[in-house]
XYZ file of C-alpha atoms in Angstrom:
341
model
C 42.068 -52.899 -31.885
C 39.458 -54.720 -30.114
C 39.404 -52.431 -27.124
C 39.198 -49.620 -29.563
C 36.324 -51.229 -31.716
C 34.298 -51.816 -28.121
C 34.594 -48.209 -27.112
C 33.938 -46.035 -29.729
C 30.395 -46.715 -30.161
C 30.151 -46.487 -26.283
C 32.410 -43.160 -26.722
C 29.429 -41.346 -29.186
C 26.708 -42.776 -26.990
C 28.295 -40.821 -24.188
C 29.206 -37.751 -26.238
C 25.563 -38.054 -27.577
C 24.016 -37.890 -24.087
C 26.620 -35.187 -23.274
C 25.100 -32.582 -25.791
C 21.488 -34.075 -25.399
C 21.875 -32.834 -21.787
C 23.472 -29.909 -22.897
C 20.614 -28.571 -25.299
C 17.762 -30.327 -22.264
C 19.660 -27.498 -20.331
C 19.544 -24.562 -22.530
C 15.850 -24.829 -23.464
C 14.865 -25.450 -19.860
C 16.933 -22.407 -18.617
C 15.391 -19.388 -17.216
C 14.619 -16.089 -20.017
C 17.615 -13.987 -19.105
C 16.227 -10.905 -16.711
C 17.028 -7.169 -17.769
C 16.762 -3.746 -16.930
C 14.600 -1.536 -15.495
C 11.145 -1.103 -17.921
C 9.703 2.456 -17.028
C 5.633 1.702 -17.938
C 4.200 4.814 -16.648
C 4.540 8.107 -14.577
C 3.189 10.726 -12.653
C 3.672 13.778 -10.933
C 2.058 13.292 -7.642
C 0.719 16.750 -5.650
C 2.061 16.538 -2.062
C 0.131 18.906 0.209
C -0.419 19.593 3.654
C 2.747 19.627 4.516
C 3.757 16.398 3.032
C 1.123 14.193 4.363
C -1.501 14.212 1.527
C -0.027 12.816 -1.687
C -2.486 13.427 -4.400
C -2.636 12.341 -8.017
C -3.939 13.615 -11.029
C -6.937 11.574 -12.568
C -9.209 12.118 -15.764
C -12.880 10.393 -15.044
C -14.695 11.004 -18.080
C -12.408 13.449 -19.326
C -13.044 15.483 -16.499
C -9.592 16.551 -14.193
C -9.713 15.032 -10.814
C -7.474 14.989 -7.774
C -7.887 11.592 -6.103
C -6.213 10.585 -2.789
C -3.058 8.274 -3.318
C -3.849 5.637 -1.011
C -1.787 2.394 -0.743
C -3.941 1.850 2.468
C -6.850 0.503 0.455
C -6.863 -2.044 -2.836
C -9.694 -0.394 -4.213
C -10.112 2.731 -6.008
C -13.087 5.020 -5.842
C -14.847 7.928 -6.637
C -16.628 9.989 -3.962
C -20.708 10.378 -3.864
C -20.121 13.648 -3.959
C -17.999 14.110 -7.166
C -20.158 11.437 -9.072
C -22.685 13.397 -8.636
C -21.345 16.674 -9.616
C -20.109 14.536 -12.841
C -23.123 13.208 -13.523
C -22.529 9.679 -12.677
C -25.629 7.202 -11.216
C -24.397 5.374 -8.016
C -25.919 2.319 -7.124
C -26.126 -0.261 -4.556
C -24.736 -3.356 -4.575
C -20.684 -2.737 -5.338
C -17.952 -5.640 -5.476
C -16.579 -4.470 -1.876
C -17.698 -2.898 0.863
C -15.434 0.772 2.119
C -15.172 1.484 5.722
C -13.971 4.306 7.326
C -11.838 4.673 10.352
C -14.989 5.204 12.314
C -16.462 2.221 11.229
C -18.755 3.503 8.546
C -19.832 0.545 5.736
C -21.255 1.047 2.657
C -21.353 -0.927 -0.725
C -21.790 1.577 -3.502
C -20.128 1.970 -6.643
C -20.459 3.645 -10.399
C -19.693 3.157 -13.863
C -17.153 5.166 -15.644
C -16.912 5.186 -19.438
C -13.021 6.001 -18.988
C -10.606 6.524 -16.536
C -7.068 7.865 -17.157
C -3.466 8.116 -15.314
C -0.605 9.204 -16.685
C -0.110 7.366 -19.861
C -2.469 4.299 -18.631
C -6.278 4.664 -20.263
C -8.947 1.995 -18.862
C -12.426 2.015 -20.628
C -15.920 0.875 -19.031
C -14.403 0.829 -15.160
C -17.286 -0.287 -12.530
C -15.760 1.951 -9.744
C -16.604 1.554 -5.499
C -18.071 4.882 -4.179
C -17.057 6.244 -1.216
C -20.672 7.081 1.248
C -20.990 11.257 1.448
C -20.678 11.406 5.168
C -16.562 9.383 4.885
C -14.386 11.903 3.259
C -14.175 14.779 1.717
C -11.768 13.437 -0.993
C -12.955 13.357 -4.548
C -11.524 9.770 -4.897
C -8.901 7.339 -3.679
C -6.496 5.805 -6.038
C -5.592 2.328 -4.813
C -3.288 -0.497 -4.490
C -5.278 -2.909 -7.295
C -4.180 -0.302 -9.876
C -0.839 -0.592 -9.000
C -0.352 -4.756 -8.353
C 0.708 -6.155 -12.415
C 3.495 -3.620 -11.932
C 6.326 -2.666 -9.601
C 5.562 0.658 -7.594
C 7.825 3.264 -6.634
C 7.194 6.541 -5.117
C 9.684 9.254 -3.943
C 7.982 11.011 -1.630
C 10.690 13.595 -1.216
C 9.817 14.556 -5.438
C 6.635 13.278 -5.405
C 7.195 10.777 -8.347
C 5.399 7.994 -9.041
C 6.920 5.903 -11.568
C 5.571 2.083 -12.446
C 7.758 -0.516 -14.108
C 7.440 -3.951 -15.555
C 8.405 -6.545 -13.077
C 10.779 -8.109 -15.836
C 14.078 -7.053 -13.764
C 16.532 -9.200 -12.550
C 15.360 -10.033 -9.261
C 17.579 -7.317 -6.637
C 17.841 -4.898 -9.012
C 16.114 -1.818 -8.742
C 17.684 0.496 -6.744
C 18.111 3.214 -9.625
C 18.384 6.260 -7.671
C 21.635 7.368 -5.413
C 21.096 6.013 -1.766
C 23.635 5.449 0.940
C 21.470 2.598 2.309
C 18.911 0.876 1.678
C 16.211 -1.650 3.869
C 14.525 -4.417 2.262
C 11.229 -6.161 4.332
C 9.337 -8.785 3.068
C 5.770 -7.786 2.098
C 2.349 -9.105 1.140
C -0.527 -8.102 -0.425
C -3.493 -9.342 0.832
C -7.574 -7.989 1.408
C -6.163 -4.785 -0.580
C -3.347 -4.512 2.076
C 0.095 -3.795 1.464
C 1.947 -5.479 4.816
C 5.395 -5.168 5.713
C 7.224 -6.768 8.594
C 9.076 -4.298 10.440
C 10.528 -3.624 13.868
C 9.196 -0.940 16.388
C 11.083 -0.422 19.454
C 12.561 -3.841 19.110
C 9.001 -5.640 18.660
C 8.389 -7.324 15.432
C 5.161 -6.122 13.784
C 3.471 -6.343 10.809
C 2.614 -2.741 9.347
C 0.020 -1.422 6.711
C 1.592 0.815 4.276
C -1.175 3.728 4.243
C -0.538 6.842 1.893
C -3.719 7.554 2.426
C -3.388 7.926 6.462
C -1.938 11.314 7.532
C -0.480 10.025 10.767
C 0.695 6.646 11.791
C -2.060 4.552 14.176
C -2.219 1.864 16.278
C -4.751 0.000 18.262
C -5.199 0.454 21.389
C -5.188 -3.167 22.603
C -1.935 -3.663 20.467
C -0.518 -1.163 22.410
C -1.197 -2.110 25.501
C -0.252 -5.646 24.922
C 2.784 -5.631 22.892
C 3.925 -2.337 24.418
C 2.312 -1.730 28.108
C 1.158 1.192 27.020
C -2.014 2.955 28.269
C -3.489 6.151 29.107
C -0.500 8.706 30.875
C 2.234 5.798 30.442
C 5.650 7.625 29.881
C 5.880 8.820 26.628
C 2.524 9.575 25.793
C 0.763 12.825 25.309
C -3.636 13.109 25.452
C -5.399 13.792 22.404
C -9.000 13.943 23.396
C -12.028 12.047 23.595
C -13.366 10.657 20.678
C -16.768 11.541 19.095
C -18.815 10.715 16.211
C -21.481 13.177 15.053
C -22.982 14.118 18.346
C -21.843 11.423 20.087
C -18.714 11.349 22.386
C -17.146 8.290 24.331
C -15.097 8.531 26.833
C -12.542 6.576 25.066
C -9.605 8.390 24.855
C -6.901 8.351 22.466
C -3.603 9.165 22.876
C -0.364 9.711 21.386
C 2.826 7.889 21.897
C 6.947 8.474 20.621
C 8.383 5.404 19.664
C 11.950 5.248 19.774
C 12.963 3.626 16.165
C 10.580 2.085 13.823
C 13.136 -0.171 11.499
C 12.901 -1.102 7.758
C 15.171 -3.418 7.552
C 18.773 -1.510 7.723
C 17.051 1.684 7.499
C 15.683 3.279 11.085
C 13.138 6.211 11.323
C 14.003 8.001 14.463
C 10.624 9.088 17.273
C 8.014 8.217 15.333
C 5.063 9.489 16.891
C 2.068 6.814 16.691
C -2.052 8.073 17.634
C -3.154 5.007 19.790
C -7.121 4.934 19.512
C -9.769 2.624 19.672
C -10.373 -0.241 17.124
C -13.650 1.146 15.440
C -13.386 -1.116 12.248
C -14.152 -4.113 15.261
C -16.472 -4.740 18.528
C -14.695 -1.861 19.917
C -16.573 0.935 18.503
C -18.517 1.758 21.619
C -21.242 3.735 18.735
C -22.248 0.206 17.140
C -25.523 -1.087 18.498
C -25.163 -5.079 19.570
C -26.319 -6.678 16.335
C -23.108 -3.945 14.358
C -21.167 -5.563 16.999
C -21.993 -9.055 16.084
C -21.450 -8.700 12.898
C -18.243 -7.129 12.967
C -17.178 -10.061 14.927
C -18.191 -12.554 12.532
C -16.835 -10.825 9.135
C -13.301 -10.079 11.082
C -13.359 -6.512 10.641
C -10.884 -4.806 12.926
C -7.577 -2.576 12.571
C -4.224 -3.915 11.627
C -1.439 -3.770 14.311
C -0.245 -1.060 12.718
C -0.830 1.632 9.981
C 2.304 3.113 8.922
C 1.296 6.350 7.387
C 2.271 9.591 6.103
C 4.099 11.206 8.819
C 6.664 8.808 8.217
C 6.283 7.804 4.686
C 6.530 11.172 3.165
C 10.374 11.182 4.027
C 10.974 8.121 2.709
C 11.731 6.511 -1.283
C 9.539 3.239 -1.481
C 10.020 0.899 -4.121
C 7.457 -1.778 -4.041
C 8.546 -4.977 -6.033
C 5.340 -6.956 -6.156
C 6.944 -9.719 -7.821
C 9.808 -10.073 -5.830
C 7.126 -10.048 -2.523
C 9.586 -7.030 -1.027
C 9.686 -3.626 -0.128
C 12.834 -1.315 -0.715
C 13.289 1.952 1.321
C 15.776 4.484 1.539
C 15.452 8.197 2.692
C 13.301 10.516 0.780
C 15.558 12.506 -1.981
C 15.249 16.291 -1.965
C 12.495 18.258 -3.468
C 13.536 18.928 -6.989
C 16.253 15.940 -7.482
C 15.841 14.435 -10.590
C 16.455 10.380 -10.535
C 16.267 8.661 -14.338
C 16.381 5.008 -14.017
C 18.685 3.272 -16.897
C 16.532 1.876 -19.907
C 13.044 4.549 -19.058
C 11.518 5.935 -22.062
């Protein structure tokens, strides 16, 4: 009876700390994850062929068509369509926009609304894209698109966003035989994916906005031994600017397989050109040049654009830091993920 007496008040002290621990647990578990949380859509407008995705804006309540561009985090309005709107551009915007040929400019505009799909943003200071750069009305970028998963089927040309609330894995909603998943990052309005080109490991821009995929032409000689009639390779031209012509050529060059993960795009033709965004613009005078240098502008190793992109299904899972690709699904296939509204 003694042994008993002893051991039963050592016996609830345990049992005590057993369900202390127990309840410790439960309130310091994770929220259980769920479904897929459709937040908003759109119908993008694929033209030329595939390798302009555009999407349907509202500035002011005025329909626009703006660029899709993952290649850029901003978002912006040409100088041209503000001012056929109406809308004063100043100097002096949040970030500078540069254009393949090296062209900088800090401009931007105030918009009393902007509208996509079902999202509706009031008072939006907006970047302006210089006259001479594009003849876009606008660029819709990656900033719009980061407090929210992204996925586009370019094959359809749906965009769909969702709430990054899923359970980590899950998101493949549509019927694929494979899928690749690459680790990504966002960074300086850059989406960046790791992937594999002819065996190399290289990180890649994402760019909806670029028609064709690009590389520098250092990278390509470096990484690759490639340079002007290497095997493989075809002549573009010479490159000018205005009325000014270098005799820095660019090239193109078939690249066996370009990998995402599991997932292989087969002769992927690449334009190999000079770095203008750096000190190898041969048009910037030496004081451009130094500046260039000291601000880091310059191309990434490679832009993955639309010539490959547009038959692929992207989902971009910003909070899971990866990208998920499978083959584009045919124009006209319908794909409702479980739990949309």
């Amino acid at each position: 009876m003694r042994h008993s007496a002893i051991r039963w008040p050592m016996l609830a002290c345990a049992l005590a700390g057993i369900f202390a621990f127990a309840a410790a647990s439960a309130a310091d578990a994770p929220p259980v994850c769920g479904p897929l949380k459709l937040f908003n859509e759109v119908q993008l407008q694929m033209i030329d062929d595939g390798l302009r995705p555009m999407i349907p804006v509202k500035v002011n309540g005025h329909e626009e068509i703006f660029i899709f561009d993952t290649g850029s985090g901003i978002t912006a309005i040409s100088e041209k369509a503000a001012k056929d709107l109406g809308i004063t551009v100043s100097n002096g915007g949040d970030y500078y926009t540069a254009d393949v040929f090296g062209n900088i400019k800090s401009l931007y505009a105030k918009l009393d609304k902007f509208e996509f799909g079902k999202r509706k943003l009031d008072a939006v200071k907006m970047s302006v894209w210089p006259q001479s750069s594009t003849e876009m009305r606008g660029s819709f970028g990656l900033y719009f698109m980061l407090h929210y998963d992204a996925d586009i089927d370019f094959g359809t040309g749906k965009f769909r966003a969702f709430e990054r609330d899923h359970c980590p894995g899950q998101v493949v909603y549509w019927q694929a035989q494979a899928v690749g998943v690459v680790p990504v990052t966002v960074a300086d309005g850059h989406l960046t994916a790791s992937v594999e080109l002819d065996g190399h490991k290289i990180d890649a821009i994402i760019d909806t906005g670029a028609e064709y995929s690009v590389m520098p032409r250092q990278i390509a000689q470096d990484i690759f031994g490639l340079t002007d009639g290497a095997p493989g390779t075809e002549f573009v031209s010479e490159l000018s600017q205005g009325d000014r012509t270098t005799r820095k050529k660019a090239f193109v060059h078939t690249f066996a397989t370009l990998s995402f993960g599991d997932i292989q795009a087969k002769n992927t033709r690449v334009l190999v050109k000079p770095d203008f965004m750096s000190t190898d613009n041969p048009f910037l005078s030496h004081y451009e040049i130094y500046e260039r240098k000291m601000d880091g502008f310059k191309m990434p190793d490679l832009i993955i654009g639309m010539n490959v992109l547009r038959r692929l299904h992207v989902y971009m899972a910003f909070g899971e830091n990866k990208l998920y690709v499978s083959p584009a699904s045919a124009p006209g296939a319908a794909a409702q993920p479980a739990g949309s509204q």
